Short mmCIF file of C-alpha atoms in Angstrom, two decimals:
data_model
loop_
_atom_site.label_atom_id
_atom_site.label_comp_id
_atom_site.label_asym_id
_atom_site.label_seq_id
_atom_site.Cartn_x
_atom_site.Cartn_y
_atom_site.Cartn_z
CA UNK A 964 0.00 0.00 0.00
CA UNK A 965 1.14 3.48 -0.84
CA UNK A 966 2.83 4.90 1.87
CA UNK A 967 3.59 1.47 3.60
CA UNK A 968 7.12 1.05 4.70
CA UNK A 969 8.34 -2.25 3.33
CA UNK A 970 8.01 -5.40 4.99
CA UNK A 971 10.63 -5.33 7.84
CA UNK A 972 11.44 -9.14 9.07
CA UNK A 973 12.57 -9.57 12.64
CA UNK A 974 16.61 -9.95 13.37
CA UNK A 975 16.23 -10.16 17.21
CA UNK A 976 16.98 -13.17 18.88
CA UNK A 977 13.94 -14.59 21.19
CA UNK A 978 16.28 -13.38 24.20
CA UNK A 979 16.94 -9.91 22.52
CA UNK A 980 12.85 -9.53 22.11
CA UNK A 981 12.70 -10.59 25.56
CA UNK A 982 15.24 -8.01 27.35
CA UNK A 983 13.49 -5.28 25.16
CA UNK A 984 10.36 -6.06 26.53
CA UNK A 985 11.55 -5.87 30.05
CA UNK A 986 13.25 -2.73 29.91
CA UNK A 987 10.92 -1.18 27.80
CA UNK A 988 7.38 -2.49 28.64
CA UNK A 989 7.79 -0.73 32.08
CA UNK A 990 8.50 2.24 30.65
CA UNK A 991 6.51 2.82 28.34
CA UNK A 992 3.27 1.73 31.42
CA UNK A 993 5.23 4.52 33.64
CA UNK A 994 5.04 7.48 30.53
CA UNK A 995 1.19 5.91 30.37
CA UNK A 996 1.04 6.69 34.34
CA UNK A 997 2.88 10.28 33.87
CA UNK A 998 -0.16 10.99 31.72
CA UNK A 999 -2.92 10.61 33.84
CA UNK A 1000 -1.11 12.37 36.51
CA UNK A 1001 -0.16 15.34 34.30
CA UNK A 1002 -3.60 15.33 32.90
CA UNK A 1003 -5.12 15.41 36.59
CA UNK A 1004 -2.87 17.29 38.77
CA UNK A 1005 -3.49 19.86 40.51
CA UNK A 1006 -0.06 21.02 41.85
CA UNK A 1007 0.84 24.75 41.70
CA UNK A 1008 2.92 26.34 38.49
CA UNK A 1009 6.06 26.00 40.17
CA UNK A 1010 5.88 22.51 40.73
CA UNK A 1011 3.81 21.44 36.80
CA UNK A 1012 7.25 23.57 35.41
CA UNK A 1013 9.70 21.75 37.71
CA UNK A 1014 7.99 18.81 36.30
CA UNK A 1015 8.19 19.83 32.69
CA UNK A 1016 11.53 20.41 33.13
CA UNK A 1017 12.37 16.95 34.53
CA UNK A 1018 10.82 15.54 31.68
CA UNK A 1019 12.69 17.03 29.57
CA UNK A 1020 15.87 15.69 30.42
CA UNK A 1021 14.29 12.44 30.23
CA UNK A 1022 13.18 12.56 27.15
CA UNK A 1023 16.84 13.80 25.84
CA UNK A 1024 18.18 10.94 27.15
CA UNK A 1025 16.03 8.48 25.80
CA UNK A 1026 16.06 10.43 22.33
CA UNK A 1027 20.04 10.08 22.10
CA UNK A 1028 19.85 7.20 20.70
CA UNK A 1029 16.72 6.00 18.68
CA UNK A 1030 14.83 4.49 15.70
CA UNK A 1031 15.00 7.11 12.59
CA UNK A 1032 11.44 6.76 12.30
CA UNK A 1033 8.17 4.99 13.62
CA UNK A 1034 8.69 1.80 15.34
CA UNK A 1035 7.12 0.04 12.61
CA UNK A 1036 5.80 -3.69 13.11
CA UNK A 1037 8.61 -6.35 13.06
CA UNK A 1038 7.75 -10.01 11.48
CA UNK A 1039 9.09 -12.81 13.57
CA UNK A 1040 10.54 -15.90 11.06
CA UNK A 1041 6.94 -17.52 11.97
CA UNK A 1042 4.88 -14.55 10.21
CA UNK A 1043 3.91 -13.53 13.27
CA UNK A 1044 4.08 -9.65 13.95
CA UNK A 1045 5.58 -8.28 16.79
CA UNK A 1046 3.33 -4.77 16.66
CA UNK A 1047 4.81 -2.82 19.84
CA UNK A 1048 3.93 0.23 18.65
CA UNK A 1049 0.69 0.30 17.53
CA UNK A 1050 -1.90 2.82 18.98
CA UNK A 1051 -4.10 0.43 20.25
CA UNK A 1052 -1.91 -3.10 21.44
CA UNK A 1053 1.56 -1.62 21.46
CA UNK A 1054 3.38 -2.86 24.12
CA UNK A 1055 6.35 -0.20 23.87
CA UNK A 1056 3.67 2.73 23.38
CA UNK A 1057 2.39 4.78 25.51
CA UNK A 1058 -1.02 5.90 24.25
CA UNK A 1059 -2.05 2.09 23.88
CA UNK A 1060 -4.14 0.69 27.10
CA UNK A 1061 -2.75 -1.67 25.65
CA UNK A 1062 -5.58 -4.17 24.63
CA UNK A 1063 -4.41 -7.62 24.83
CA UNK A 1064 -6.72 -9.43 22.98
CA UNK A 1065 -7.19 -13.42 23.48
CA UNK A 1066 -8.55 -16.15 20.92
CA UNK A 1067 -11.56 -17.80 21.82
CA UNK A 1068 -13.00 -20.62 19.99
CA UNK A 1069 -12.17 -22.17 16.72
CA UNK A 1070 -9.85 -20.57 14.62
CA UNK A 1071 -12.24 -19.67 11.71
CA UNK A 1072 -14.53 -17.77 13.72
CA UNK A 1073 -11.66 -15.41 14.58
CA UNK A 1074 -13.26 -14.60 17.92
CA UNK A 1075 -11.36 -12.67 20.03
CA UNK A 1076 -11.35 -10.31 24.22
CA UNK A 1077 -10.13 -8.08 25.27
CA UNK A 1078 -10.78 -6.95 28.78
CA UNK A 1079 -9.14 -3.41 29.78
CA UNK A 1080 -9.13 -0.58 31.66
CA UNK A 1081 -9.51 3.40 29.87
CA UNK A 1082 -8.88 6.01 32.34
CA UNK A 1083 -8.63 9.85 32.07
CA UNK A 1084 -6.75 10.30 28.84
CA UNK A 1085 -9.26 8.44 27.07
CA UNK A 1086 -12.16 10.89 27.77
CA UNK A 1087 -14.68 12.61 25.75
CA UNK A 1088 -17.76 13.86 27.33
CA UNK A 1089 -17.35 13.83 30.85
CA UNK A 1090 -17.23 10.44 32.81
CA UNK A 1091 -17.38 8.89 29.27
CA UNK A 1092 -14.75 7.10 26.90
CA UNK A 1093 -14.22 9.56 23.36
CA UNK A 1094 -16.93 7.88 20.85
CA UNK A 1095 -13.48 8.36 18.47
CA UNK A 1096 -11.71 6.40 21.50
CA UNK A 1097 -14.82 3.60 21.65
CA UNK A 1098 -14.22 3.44 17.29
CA UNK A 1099 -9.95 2.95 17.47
CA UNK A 1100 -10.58 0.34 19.87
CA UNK A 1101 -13.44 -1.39 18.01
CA UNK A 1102 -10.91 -0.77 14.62
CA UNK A 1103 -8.13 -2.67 16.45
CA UNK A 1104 -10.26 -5.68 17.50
CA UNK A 1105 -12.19 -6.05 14.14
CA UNK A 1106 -9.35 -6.27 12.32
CA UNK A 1107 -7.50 -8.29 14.52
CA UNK A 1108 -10.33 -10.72 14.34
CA UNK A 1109 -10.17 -10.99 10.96
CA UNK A 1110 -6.86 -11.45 11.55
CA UNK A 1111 -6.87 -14.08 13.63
CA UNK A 1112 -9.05 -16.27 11.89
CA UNK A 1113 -6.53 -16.20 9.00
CA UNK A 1114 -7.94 -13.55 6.56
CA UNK A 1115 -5.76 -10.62 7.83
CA UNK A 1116 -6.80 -7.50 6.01
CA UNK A 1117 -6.44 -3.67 6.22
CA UNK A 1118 -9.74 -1.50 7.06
CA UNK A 1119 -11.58 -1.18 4.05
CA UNK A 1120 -15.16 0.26 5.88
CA UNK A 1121 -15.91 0.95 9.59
CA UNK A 1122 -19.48 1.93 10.89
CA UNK A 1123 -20.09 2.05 14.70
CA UNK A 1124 -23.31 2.09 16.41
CA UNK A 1125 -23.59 4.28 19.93
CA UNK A 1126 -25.93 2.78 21.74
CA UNK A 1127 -25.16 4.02 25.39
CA UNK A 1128 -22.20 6.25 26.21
CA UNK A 1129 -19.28 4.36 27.24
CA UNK A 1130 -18.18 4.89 30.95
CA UNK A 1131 -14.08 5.60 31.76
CA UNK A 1132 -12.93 2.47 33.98
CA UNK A 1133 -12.95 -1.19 33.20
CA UNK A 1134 -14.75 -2.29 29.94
CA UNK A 1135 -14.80 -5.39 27.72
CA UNK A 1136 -14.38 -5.85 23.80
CA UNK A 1137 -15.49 -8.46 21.63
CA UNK A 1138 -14.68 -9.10 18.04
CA UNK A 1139 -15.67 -12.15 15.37
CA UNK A 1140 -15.55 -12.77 11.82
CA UNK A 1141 -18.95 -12.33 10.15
CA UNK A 1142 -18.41 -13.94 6.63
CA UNK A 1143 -15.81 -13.05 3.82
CA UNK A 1144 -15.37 -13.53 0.03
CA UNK A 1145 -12.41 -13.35 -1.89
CA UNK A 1146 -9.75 -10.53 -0.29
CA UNK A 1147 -12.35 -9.05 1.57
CA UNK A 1148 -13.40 -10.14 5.17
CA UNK A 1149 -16.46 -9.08 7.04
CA UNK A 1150 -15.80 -8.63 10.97
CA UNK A 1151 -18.17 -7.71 13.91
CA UNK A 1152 -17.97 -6.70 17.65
CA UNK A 1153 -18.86 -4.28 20.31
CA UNK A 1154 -17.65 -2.89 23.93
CA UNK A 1155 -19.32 -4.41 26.93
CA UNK A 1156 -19.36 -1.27 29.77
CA UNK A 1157 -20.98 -2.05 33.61
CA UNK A 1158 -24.55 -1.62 31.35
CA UNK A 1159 -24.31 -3.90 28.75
CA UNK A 1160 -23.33 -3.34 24.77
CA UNK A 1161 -22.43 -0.06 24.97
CA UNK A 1162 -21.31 0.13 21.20
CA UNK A 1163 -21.46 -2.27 18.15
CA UNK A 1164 -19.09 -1.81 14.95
CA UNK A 1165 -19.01 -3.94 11.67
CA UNK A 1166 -16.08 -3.32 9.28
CA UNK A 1167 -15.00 -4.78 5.62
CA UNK A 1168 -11.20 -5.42 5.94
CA UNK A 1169 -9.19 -6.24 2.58
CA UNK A 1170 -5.52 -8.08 2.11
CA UNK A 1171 -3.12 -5.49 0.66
CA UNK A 1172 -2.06 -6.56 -2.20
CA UNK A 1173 1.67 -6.65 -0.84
CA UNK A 1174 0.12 -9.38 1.50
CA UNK A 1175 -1.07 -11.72 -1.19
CA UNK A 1176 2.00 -11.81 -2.57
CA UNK A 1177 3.96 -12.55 0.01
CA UNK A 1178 1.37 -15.34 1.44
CA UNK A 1179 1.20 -16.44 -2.37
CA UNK A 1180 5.27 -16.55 -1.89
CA UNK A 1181 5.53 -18.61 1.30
CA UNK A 1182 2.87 -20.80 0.26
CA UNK A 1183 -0.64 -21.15 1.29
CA UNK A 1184 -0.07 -23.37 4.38
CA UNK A 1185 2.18 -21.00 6.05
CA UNK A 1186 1.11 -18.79 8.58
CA UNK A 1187 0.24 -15.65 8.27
CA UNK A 1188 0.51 -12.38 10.10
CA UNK A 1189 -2.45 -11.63 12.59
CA UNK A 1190 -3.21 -8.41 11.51
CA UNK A 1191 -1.48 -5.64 9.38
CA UNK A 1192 -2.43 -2.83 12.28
CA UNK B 917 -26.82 10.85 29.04
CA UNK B 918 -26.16 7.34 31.94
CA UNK B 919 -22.65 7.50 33.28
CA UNK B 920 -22.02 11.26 32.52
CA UNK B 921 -20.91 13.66 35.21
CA UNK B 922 -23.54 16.03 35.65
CA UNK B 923 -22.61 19.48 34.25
CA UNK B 924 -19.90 20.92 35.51
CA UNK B 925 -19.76 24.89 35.33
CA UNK B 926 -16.46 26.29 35.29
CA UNK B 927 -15.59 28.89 38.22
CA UNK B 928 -12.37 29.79 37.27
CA UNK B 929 -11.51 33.25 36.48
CA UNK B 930 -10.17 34.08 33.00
CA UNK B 931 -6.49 35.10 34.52
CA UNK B 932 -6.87 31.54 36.46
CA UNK B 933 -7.19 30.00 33.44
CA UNK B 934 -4.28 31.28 31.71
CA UNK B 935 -2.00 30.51 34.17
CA UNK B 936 -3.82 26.77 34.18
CA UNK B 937 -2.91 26.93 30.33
CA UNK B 938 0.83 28.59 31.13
CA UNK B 939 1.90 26.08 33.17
CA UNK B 940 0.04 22.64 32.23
CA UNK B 941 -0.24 23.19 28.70
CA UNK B 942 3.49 22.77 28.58
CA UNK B 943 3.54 20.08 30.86
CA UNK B 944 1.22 17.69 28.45
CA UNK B 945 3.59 19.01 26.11
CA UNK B 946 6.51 17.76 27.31
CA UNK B 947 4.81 13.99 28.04
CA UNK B 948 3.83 13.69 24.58
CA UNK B 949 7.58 14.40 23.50
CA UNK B 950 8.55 11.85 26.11
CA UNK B 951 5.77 9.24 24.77
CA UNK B 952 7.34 9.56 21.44
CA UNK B 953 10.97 8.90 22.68
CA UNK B 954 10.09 6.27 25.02
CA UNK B 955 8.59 4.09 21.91
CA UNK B 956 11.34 4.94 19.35
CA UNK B 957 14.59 5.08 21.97
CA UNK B 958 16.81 2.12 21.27
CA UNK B 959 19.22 3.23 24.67
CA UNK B 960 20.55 0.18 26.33
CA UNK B 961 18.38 -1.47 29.11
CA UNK B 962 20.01 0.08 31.80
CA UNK B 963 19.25 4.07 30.50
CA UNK B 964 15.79 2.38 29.66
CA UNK B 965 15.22 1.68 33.76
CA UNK B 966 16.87 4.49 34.71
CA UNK B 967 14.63 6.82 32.99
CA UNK B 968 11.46 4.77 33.75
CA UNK B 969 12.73 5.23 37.95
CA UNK B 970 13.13 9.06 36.89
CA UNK B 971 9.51 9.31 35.66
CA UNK B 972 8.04 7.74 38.42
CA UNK B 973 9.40 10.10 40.77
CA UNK B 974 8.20 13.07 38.89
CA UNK B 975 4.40 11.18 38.56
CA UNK B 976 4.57 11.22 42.39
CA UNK B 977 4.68 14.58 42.71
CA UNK B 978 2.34 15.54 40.31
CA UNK B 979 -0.23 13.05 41.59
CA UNK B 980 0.48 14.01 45.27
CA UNK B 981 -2.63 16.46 44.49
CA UNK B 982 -4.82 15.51 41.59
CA UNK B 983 -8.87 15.68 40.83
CA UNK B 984 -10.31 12.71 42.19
CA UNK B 985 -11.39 11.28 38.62
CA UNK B 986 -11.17 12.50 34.91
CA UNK B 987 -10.69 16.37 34.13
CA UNK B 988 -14.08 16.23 32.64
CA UNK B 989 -15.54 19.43 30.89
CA UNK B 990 -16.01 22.82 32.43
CA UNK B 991 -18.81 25.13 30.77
CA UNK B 992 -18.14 28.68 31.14
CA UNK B 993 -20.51 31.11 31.76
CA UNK B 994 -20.81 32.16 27.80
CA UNK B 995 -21.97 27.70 27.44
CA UNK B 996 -18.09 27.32 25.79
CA UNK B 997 -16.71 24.22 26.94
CA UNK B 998 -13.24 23.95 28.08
CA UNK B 999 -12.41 20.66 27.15
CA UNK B 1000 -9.21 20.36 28.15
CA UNK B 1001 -8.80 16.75 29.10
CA UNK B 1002 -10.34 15.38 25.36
CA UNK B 1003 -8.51 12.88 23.91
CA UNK B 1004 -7.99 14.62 20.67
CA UNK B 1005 -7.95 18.29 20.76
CA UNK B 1006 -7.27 18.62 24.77
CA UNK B 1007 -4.60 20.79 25.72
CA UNK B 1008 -3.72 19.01 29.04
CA UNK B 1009 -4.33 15.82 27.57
CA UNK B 1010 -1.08 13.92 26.64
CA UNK B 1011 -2.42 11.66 24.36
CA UNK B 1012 -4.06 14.31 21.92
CA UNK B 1013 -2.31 15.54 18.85
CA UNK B 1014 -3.75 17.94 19.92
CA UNK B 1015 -5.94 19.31 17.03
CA UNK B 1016 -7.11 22.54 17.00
CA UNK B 1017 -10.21 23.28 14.82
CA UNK B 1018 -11.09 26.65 13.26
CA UNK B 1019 -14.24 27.45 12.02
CA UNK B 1020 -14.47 28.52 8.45
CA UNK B 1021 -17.49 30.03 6.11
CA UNK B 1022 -20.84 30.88 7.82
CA UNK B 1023 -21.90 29.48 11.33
CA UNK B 1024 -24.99 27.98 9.43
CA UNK B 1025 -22.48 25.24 8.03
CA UNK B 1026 -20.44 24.34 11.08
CA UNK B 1027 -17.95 24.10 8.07
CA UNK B 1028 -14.39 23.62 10.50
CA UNK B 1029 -10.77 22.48 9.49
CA UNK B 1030 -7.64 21.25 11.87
CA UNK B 1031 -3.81 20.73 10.15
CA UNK B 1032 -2.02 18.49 12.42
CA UNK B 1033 0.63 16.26 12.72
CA UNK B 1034 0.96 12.52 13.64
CA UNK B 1035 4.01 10.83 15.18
CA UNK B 1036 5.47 7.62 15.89
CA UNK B 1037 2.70 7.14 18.82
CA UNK B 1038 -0.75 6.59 16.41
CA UNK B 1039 0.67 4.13 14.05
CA UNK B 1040 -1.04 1.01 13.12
CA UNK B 1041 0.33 -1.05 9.91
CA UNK B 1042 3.91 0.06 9.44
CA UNK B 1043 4.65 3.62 8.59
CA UNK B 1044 0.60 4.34 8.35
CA UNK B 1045 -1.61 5.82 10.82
CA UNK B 1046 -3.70 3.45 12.86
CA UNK B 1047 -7.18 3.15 11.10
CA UNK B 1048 -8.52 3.71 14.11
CA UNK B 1049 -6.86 6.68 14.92
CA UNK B 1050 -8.43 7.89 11.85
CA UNK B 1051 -11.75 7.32 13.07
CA UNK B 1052 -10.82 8.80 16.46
CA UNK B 1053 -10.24 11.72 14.65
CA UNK B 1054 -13.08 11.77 12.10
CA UNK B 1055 -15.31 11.47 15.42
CA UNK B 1056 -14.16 14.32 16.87
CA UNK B 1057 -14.16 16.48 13.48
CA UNK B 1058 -17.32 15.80 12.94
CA UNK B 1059 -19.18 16.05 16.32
CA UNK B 1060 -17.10 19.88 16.73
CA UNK B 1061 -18.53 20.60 13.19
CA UNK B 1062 -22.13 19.89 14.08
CA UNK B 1063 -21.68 21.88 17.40
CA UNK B 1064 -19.48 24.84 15.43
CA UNK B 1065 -22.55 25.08 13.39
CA UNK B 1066 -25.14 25.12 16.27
CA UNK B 1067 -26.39 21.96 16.61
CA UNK B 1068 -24.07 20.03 19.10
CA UNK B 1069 -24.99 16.25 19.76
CA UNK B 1070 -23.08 13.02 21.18
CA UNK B 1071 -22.09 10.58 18.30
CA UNK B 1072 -24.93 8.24 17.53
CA UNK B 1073 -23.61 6.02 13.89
CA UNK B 1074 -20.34 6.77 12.68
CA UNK B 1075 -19.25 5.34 9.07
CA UNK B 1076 -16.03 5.84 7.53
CA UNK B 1077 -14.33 4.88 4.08
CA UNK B 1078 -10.89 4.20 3.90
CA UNK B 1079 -9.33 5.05 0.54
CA UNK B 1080 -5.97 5.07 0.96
CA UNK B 1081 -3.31 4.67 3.45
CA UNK B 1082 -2.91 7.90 5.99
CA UNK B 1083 0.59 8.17 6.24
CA UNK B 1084 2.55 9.68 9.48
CA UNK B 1085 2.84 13.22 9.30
CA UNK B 1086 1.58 16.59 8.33
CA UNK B 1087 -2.39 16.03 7.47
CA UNK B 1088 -5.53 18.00 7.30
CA UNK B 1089 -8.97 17.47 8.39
CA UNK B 1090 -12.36 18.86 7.04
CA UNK B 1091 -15.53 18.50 8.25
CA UNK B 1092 -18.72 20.40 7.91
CA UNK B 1093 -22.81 19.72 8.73
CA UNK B 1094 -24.62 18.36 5.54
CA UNK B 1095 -28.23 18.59 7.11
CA UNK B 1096 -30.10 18.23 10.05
CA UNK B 1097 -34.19 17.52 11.43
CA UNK B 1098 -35.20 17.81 14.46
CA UNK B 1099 -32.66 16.59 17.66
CA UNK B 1100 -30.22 14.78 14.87
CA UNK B 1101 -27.71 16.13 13.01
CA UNK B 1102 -25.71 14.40 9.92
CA UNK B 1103 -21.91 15.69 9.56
CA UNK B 1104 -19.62 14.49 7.22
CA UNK B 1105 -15.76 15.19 6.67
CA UNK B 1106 -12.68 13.70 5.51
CA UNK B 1107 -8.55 13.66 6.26
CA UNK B 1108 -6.23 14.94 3.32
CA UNK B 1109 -2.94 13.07 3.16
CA UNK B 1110 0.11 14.53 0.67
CA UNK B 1111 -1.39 12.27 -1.75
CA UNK B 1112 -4.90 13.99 -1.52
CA UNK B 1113 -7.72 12.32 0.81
CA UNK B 1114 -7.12 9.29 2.46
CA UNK B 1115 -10.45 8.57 4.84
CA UNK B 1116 -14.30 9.88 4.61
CA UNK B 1117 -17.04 10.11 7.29
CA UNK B 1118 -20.39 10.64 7.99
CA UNK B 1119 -21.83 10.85 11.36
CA UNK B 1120 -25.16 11.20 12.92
CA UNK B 1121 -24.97 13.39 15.88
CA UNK B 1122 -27.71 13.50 18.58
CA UNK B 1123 -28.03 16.39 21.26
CA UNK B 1124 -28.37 14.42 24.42
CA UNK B 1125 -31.53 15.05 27.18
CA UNK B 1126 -29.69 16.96 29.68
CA UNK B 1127 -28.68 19.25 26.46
CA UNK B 1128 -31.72 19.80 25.52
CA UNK B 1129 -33.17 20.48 29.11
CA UNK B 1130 -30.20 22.81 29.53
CA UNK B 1131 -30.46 24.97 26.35
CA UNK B 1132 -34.67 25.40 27.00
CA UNK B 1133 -33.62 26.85 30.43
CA UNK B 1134 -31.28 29.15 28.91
CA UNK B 1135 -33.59 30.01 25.93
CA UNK B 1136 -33.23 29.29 22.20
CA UNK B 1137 -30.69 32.91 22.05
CA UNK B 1138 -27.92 31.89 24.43
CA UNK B 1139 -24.92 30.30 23.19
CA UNK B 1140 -24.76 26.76 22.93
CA UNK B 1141 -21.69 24.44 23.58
CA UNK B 1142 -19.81 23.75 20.86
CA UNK B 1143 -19.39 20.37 21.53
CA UNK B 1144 -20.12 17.21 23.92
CA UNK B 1145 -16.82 15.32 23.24
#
């Protein structure tokens, strides 16, 4: 797809992925933690500039050495992805929850949970999750579902359905593949809040054509990437 | 609207609020810098848990004297909202761009447009923003159009087309009402990538009961918030 940085295979070693994830896993959960707390204090000036400044030299240090660009999604030898920084899942980033969804069920239904937590940062009107917030999440699991039950596809279409507002605090997602035909795949879920369905999405997600080649490459009984977001 | 703090009214004085923008605006600032190098630093484990020890420290102080939940939304006395913790276009809020919509053309249209820029933190497939980031967006677009335009609601369907890839970067959004009847309003809108536009919406928006019982208090002439999210 246009704009798509190439597919980018994964050199690490299974111990290299795992001392990344332990050094960097907590910090990217303490920069999620700074966040509320910035969001929420109510310290004086003195003390939010103090702060800022702090920060500051934190991030200089961290920024002395890094990646050129995004962090990209990394392909393990297995096909498996290794997305840590994507928006919704990302282990490494701090804006993700992160959702860590979990297959249920057979393999073609694609059904997949997620159960998670959305505090401050995530709000739109007050006490509520940002319907935007309630739709990334919903994007995530859809096409992760699709993914997951082996038709892996980038969003084509995406309509949500509000029925209730979504409160902040701990929430439930749940994701399945409807039907599919051809490239395309049809995928369906919704958030569960303290209420019930609080929203219900249905999307269209289509294989990149970079995708079918490389499946087409490796051969049809290899296994494919989960998702391509 | 279930689950949503009652309306808050905002008792802060104008100079108050400056100095809340002075010194927190800054702040957020300065965490979404940090999010951005925590995700892309490749420092060596050590630096990694150094920094993450450093940033707790600082959240401790910052969160020795917090609001007891989410910022929520303050209404000034003119019915603006001060929306400062939304997770796209609040100030305070770390994880928002944060976009800043101005209106353009007559009031009548709600017609409203935001350049921005994305980062490292709202990717999804490699090099691309998140699809659901997209719709995040959109959301917000829209629902700020309808209100811009007079006609403020809480998002009730939400569709959008993905045409191409949004890549990371400098991108524009559009959005503007296309019609409205009774409580509902329609809104559609779209993101422009380098390579023209990448996504489309089209939202129905829905001005929620305690809205509507506000604004008849008020009286049809008094300003009406420009938004709910």
């Amino acid at each position: 797809m246009k704009g798509m940085k190439p597919f980018q295979p994964d050199e690490a070693t299974d111990a290299e992925v795992a001392a990344e994830a332990a050094a960097f896993g907590p910090l990217a959960q303490a920069v999620r933690e700074l966040a509320d707390a910035a969001l929420r204090s109510t310290v004086d000036a003195a003390t939010a500039r103090e702060a800022t400044a702090r920060i500051q030299e934190v991030t200089a240090r961290l920024a002395a050495d890094q990646l050129p660009g995004s962090y990209g999604v990394r392909y393990r030898p297995d096909g498996q992805g290794r997305p840590w920084g994507n928006a919704v899942i990302g282990l490494r980033n701090p804006i993700a929850p992160p959702l860590d969804p979990v297959r249920e069920g057979e393999r073609s239904e694609g059904r997949i949970s997620a159960d998670f937590d959305l505090g401050a940062v995530y709000e739109g009107p007050p006490g509520l999750v940002h319907g935007g917030v309630v739709s990334l999440i919903l994007d995530q699991m859809l096409g992760q579902a699709a993914g997951s039950g082996g038709r892996p596809g980038m969003t084509g279409t995406l309509t949500i359905v509000y029925r209730q507002g979504t409160p902040l605090g701990p929430l439930r997602a749940e994701a399945w593949i409807d039907r599919s035909e051809g490239i395309k795949t049809w995928a369906k879920g919704h958030i569960v809040g303290p209420d019930g369905i609080t929203a219900e999405a249905e999307g269209v997600f289509i294989l990149p054509r970079w995708a079918r080649e490389l499946i087409e490459k490796r051969g049809p009984d290899a296994a494919t990437p989960a998702y391509y977001e």
